[in-house]
Structures are given as C-alpha cells and as structure tokens.
Coordinates of C-alpha atoms in Angstrom, one line a residue:
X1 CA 102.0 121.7 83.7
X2 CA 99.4 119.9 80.6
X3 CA 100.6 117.9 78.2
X4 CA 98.7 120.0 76.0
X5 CA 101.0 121.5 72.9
X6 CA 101.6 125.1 73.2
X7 CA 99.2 127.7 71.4
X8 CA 100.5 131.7 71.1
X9 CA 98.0 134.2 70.3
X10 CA 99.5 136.1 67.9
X11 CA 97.5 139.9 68.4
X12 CA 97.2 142.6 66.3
X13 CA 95.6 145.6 68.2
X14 CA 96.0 147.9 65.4
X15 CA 95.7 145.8 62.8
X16 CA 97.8 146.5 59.9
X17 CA 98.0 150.4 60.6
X18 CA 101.7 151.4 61.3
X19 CA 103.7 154.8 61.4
X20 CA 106.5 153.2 58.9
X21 CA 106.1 152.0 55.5
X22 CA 108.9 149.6 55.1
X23 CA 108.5 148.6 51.6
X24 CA 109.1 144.5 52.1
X25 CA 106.1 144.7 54.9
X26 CA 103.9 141.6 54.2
X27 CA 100.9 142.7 56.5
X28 CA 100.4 146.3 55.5
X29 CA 98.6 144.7 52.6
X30 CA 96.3 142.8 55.0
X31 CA 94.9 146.5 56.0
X32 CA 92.9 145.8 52.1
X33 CA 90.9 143.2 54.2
X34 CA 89.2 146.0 56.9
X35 CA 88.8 148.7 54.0
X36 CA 86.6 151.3 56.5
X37 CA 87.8 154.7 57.5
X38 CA 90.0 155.9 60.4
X39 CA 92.7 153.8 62.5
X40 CA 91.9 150.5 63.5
X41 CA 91.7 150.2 66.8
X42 CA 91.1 147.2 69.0
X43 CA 88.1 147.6 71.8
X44 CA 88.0 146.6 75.1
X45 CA 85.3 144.6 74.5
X46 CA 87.2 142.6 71.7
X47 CA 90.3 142.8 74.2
X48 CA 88.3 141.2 77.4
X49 CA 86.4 138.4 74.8
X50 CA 90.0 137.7 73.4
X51 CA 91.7 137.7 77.0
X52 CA 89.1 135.8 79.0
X53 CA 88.8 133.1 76.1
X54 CA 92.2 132.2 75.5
X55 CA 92.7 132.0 79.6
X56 CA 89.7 129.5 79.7
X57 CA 92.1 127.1 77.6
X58 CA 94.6 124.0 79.4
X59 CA 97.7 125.1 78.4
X60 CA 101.1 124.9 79.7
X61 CA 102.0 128.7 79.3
X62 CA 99.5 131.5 77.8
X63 CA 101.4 133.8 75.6
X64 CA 100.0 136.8 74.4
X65 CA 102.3 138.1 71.6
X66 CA 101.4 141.8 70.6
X67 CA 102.1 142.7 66.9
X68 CA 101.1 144.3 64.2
X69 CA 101.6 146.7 61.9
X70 CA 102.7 148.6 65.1
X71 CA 101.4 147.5 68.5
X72 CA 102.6 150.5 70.3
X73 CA 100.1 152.8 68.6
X74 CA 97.6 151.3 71.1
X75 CA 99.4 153.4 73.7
X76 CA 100.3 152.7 77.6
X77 CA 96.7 152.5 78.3
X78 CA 95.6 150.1 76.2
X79 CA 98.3 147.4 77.7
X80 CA 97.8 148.6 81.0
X81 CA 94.2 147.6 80.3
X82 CA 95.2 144.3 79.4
X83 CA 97.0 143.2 82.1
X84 CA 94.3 144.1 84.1
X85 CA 92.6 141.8 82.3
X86 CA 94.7 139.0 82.9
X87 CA 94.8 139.3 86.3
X88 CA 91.3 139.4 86.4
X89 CA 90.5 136.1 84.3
X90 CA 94.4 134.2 84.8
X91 CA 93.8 131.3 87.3
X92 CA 96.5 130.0 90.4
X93 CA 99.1 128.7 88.9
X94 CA 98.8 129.2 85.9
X95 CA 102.2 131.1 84.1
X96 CA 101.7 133.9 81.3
X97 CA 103.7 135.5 79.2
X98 CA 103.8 138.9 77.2
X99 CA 105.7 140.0 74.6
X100 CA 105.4 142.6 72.0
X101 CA 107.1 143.4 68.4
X102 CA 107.6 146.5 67.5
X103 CA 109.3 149.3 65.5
X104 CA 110.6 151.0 68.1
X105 CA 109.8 154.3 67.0
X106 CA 107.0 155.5 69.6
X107 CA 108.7 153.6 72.6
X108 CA 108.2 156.3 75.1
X109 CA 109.8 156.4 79.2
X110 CA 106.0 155.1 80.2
X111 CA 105.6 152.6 77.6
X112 CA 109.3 151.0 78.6
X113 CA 108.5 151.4 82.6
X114 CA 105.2 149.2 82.3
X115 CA 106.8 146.7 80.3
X116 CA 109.9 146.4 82.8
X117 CA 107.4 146.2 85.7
X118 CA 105.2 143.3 84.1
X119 CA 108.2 141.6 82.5
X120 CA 107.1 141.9 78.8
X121 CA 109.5 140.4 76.1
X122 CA 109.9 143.6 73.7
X123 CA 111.5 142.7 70.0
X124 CA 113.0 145.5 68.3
X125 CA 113.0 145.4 64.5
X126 CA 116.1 146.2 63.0
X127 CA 118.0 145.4 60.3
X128 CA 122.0 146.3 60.9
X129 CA 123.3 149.3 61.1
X130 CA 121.8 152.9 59.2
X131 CA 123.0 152.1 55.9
X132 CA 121.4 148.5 55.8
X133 CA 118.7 149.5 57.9
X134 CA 117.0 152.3 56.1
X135 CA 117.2 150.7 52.8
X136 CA 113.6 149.4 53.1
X137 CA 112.5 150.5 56.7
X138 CA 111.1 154.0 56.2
X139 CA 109.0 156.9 57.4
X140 CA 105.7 157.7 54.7
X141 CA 107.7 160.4 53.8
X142 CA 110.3 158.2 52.4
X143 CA 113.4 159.0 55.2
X144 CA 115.3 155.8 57.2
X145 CA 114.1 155.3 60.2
X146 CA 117.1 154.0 61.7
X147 CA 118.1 156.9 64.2
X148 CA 114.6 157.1 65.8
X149 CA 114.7 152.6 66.6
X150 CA 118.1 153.5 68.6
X151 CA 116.2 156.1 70.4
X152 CA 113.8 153.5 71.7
X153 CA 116.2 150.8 72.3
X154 CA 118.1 153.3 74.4
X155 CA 114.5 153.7 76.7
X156 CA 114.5 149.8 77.0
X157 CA 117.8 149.5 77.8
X158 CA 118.0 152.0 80.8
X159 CA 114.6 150.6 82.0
X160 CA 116.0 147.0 81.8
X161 CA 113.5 145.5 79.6
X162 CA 114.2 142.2 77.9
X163 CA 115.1 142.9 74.7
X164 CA 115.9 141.1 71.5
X165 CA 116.7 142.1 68.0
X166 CA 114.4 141.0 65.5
X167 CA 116.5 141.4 61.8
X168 CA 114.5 141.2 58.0
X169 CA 117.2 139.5 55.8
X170 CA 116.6 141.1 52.7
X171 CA 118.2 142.2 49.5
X172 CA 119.9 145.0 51.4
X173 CA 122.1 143.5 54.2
X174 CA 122.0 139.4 53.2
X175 CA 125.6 139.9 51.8
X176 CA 126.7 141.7 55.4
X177 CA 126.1 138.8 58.1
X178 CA 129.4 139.2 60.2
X179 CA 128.8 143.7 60.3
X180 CA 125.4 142.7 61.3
X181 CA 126.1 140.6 64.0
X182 CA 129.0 142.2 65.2
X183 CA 126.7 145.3 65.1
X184 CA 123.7 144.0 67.2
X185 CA 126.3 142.8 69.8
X186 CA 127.4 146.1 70.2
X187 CA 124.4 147.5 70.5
X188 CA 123.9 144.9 73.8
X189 CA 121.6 142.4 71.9
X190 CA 122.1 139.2 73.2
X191 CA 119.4 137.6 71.3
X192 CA 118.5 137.5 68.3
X193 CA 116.5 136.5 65.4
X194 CA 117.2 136.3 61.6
X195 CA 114.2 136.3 59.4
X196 CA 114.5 135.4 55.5
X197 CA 112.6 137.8 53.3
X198 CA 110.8 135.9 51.0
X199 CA 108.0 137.9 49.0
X200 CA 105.9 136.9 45.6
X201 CA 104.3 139.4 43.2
X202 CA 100.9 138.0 41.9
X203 CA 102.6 136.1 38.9
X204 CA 105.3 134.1 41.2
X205 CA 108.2 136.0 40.6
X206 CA 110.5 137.2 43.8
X207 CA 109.7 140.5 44.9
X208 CA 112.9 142.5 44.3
X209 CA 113.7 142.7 48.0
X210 CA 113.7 139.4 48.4
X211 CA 116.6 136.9 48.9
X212 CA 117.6 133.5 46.8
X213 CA 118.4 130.1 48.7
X214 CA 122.0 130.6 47.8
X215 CA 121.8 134.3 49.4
X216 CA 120.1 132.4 52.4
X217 CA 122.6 129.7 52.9
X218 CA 125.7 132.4 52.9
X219 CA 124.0 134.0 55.5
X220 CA 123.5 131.8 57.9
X221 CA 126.4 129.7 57.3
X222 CA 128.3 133.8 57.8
X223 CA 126.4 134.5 61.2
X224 CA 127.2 130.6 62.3
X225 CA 130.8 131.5 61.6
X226 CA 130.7 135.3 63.3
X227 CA 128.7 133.3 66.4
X228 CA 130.7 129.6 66.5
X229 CA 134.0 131.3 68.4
X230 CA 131.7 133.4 70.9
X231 CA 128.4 132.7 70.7
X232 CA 127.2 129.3 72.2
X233 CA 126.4 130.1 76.1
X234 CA 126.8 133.6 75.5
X235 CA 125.0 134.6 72.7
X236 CA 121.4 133.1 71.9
X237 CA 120.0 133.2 68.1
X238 CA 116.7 131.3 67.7
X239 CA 117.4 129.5 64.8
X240 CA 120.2 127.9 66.2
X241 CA 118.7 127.1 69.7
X242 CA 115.8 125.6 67.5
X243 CA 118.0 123.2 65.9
X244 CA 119.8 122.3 69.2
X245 CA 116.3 121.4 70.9
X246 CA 115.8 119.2 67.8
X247 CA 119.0 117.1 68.3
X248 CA 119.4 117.2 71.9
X249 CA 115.6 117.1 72.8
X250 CA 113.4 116.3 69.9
X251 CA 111.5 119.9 70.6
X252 CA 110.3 121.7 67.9
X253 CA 111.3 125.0 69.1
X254 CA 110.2 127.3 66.0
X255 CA 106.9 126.5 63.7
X256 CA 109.1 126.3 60.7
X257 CA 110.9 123.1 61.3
X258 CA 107.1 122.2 63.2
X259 CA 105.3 118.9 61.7
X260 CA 102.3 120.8 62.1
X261 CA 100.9 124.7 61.1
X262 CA 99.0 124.7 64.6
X263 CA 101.7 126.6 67.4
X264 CA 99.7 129.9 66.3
X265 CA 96.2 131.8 66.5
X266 CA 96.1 135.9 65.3
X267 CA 93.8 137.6 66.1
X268 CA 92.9 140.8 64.2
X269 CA 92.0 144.0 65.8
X270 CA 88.3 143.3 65.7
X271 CA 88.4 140.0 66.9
X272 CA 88.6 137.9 63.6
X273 CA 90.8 134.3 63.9
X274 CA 93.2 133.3 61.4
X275 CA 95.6 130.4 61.7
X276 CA 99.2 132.2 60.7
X277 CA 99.9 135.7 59.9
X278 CA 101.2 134.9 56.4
X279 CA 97.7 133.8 55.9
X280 CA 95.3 136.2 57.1
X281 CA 93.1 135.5 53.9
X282 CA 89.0 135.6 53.8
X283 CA 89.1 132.3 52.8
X284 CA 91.6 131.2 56.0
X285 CA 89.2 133.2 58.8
X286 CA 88.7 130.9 61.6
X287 CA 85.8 132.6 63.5
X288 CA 85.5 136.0 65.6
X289 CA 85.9 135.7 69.7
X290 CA 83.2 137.7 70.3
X291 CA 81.3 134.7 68.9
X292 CA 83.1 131.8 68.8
X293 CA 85.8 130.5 71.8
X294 CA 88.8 129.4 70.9
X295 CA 88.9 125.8 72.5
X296 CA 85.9 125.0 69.4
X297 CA 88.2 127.4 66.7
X298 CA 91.0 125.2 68.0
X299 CA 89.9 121.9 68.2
X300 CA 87.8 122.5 64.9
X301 CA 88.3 120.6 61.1
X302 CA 89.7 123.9 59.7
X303 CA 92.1 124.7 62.1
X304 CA 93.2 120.9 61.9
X305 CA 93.1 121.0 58.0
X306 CA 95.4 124.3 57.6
X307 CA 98.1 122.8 60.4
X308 CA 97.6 119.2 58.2
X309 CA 99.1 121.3 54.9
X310 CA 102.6 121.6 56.6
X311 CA 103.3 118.3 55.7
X312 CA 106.0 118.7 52.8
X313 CA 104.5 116.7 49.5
X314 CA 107.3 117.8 47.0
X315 CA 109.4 114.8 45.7
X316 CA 113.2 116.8 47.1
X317 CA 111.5 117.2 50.2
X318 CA 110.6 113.7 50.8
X319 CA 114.0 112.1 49.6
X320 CA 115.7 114.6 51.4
X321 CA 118.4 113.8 54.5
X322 CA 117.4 116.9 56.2
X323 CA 113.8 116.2 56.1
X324 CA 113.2 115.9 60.2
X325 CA 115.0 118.9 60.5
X326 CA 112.9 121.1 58.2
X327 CA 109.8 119.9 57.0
X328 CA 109.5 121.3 54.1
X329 CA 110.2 124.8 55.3
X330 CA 107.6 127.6 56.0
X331 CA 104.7 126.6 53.7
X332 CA 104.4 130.7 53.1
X333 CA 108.0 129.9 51.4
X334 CA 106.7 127.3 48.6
X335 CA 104.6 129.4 46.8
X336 CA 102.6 132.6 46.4
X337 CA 99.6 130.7 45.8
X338 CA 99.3 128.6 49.0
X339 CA 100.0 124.8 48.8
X340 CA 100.2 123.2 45.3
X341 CA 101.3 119.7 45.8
X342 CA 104.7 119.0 44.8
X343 CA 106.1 122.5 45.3
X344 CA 109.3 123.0 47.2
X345 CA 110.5 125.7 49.1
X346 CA 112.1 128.6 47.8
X347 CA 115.2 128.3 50.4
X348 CA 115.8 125.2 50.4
X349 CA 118.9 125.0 48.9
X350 CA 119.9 127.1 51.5
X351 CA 118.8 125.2 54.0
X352 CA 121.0 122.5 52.6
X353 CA 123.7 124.5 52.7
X354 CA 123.2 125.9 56.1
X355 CA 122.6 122.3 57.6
X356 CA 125.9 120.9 55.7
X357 CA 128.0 123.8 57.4
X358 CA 127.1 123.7 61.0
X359 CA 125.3 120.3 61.9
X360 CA 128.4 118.7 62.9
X361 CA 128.9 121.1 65.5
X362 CA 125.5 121.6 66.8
X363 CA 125.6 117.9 66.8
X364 CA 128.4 117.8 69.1
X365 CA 127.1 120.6 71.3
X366 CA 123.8 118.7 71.5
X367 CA 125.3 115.5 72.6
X368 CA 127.6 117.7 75.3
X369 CA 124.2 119.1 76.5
X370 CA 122.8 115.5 76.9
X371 CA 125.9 114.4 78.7
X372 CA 125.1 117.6 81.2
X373 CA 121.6 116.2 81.2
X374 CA 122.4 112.8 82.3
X375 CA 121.1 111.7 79.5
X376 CA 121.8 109.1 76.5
X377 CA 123.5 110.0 73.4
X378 CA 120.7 110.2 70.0

C-alpha cells in the first residue's frame, strides 16, 4: 500500500453511443464532440495504451470503471480482452478492481458469467419502479425501458454478481423516496446510490427534469428516514457511508464532498483524457494515451488547475457550518457555465437541510464506530 491518493479511470468504450435515449442523459450530448460516422468503438490498441499506462502508476488500488453511454455494447469480447490485458501488464501485489455501469438492457447469461468469474462491480441504472422509471429512461422509439433492466438484473442475480442500484433523482420520482427504497430492497439491492439530477439549458435555467434544493433535501432526509430503522449495518447507501467516513475517519469517500476535482481521469473511446465526466469539453482535454502517459497528464499544471477550481469561492459557502462536509458541492452543480467566482450550488439548501436532519445521528454512529475502533472520540 502508497500513500499515493486514489485515481479511477473512468472509461468510456463506446463513447457516448447507447441503445436508450433517456431524455435527462448528460453524456449523449458529448457524442457532438466525435461527430464521424458509425458506432464508436474503442480499439485494442487504445485499450492496451490505456491499460498498460494506468498500471505503470503507484497507486494503492487500480480501478478501471467502465461507462458510458452504454459499456456493454462492447460485447463479452471486448472485456475478456481487457482482463487479459491486465493480467498481462498488473504487477505482484498490486490489487485491481473492475466495475461497470450500465443500463442493463443487453446483459446477456455470458456477459453476467465473466463478470461473476473476475468479480466485476456491475451498477444497474434504475430509477424505482415502472411508473417512475420509464418516465425519462426510454427506448429511441419512445417506450419505458423498465421491464427489459429487470430482465438483466434477474441474469446478475442468479450468477451472483455484485450488484448495486444506481437511481437518477429527477422530476419524476424525487417526491417518492420511501416507494423507491422500499422498492430497490425488494428487488435484493443492498446498495445503493442516489444521484441528484441537476441539468442547465444554455441560458441557465433548470432543465425541466431537473430537481430544486428543497426537492433535494425532502429526499434525502425521506430515504434517511425509510433507511434510519433498518438500514445501518444492513443496508449500505453511498452518500451516507460518505459522510460516516468523514466524521469517523476524516475520508473523503465521494468526490463531491472532496477538497479537490482530482479522484477521476475518463477516458473517451479513442483515447482522449478529460478530468470529470461532466466536463468532457475541448477546452478540458487532457492529452490522448496513445501519446501522452498518464503519470505526466496527472502530475501536469492542468490537471492540478481543474482539481484547484473545487475550492468553493461563494460568500454562503465560506460562512457556511457545513463547509467541511461539502465543499461547495459538485462544481457541475454551480453553474452551467463552469466556475464563476462567487456562485453557489444549486442544492445547497438541500444540503442544509439534509445535514440538519441526520448529522446527529450519523454523528453518534460515527463516534460508536470509533469506540469499535479503539479509537478517540472527534
């Protein structure tokens, strides 16, 4: 083990092609950027470069997260292919990790039995049950797509892959919290993950899928509720082990409460380096692999300038009691435009909220969790 802070490659092997057209998708848009003909399709030239380059790095744990648009076009060969590849170029001792995001749609018995075998992390994108869910996640031809992601969840679950559910909070099911988690645990989730939708047109005004900070805060402050009686030791959301490896062990455990925009690389399918996927922008490239390696596109002034933007430069931000905790939020949150100085977040009245409700207890969880450690109270 380094002391070196983590870096995940964030991978796109299809770029932004995907067989759904959920209408909230931020990265279908990114598809403008590689405008030429025909699927994109990542080579195995691109996928050794990417592979061998990110394995040369010192880091405590090598994670290769496949997303997209929708990873699993690539097929079985394709991730067959690449762990090949990192057996070929990982080094004793070293641990890796895979996991993959995906729509579920085109899971497939083969698919699910190579994922089992090499222990892959699969999330499944869904967002409640068929009358929440279809809202916004749809075929091209405009029907829900809700029966077909139960059809692949079913393969993963009688091959035993970890699974977790990965849920859009959007217009359509933010007013639902305790039917959506009381559906996911039925469905045998036991983790899971809430993501706000938060979405700009070009003038600054909310996309009409997206949710308000007050919106937000009911949310989570309704799944906190739904998970409080149950959840803790049982049932693992992200969010909230996040915050508990804040209070208990000063960890940042998700990149939106980081200090820093540097726990991510993506790489697009034809190599190309950006720094977050909210900001693959011509003007945010990084550098190719097939030219560049990734210790120089790490260690580099524009990586370090795009991770320096994090810190929050808005006046509520800095007089704020919850400041350590957030950070100024997701800077993708503050404003369509980028950075402006002195803009906020979008949800951060809802964060307030959130953190008023449920810090007590995850305070006093923490401080039971340090007492199990051995270690001092904070």
């Amino acid at each position: 083990m380094t002391g070196r802070p983590p870096l995940t490659l964030l991978i796109k092997p299809a770029g932004a092609d995907c067989n759904l057209r959920c209408n909230y998708c931020f990265y279908l848009k990114k598809g403008a950027l590689y405008p030429e003909p025909g699927p994109h399709r990542m080579t195995d030239g691109v996928l050794e470069s990417l592979t061998r380059n990110y394995l040369e790095l010192d880091l405590p744990v090598h994670s290769f997260c496949w997303q997209g648009g929708e990873p699993a076009l690539m097929g079985l060969p394709f991730f067959q292919k690449a762990v090949d590849l990192q057996k070929q170029y990982g080094r004793s001792g070293r641990t890796m990790a895979n996991s993959l995001q995906t729509n579920c749609t085109l899971l497939d018995e083969h698919l699910a039995s190579h994922f089992a075998q090499y222990r892959f992390l699969v999330g499944c994108s869904i967002d409640g049950p068929a009358e929440l869910h279809d809202q916004f996640r749809r075929t091209p031809g405009g029907r829900g797509s809700h029966s077909q992601v139960l059809r692949g969840i079913e393969i993963l679950h009688r091959h035993k892959v970890a699974v977790n559910a990965m849920t859009l909070v959007s217009a359509a099911n933010v007013h639902q919290p305790a039917e959506i988690f009381d559906y996911l645990l039925a469905h045998e989730f036991d983790f899971l993950q809430f993501i706000p939708c938060v979405e700009f047109t070009d003038e600054g005004r909310p996309q009409p899928y997206s949710i308000t900070a007050s919106q937000w805060g009911d949310f989570l402050c309704g799944i906190f509720d739904r998970w409080w009686p149950q959840g803790p030791g049982r049932i693992s959301i992200r969010l909230f082990d996040a915050l508990m490896a804040r209070l208990a062990l000063g960890q940042e455990g998700i990149c939106t409460f980081g200090r820093d925009c540097r726990q991510y690389l993506v790489i697009e399918h034809n190599g190309d380096v950006y720094p977050c996927d909210f900001f693959v922008e011509p003007n945010r490239k990084l550098g190719n692999v097939l030219t560049e390696s990734l210790a120089d596109i790490q260690h580099g002034p524009t990586f370090r300038e795009f991770g320096a933007l994090k810190t929050p430069s808005a006046r509520p931000c800095l007089e704020c009691r919850y400041l350590d905790l957030c950070q100024g939020d997701c800077p993708a949150h503050r404003s369509p435009a980028g950075y402006p100085a002195g803009t906020g977040s979008w949800l951060c009245e809802g964060w307030a909220q959130f953190f008023d409700h449920a810090l007590p207890r995850l305070e006093e969880l923490a401080c039971r969790e340090m007492a199990r450690r051995g270690m001092p109270p904070p």
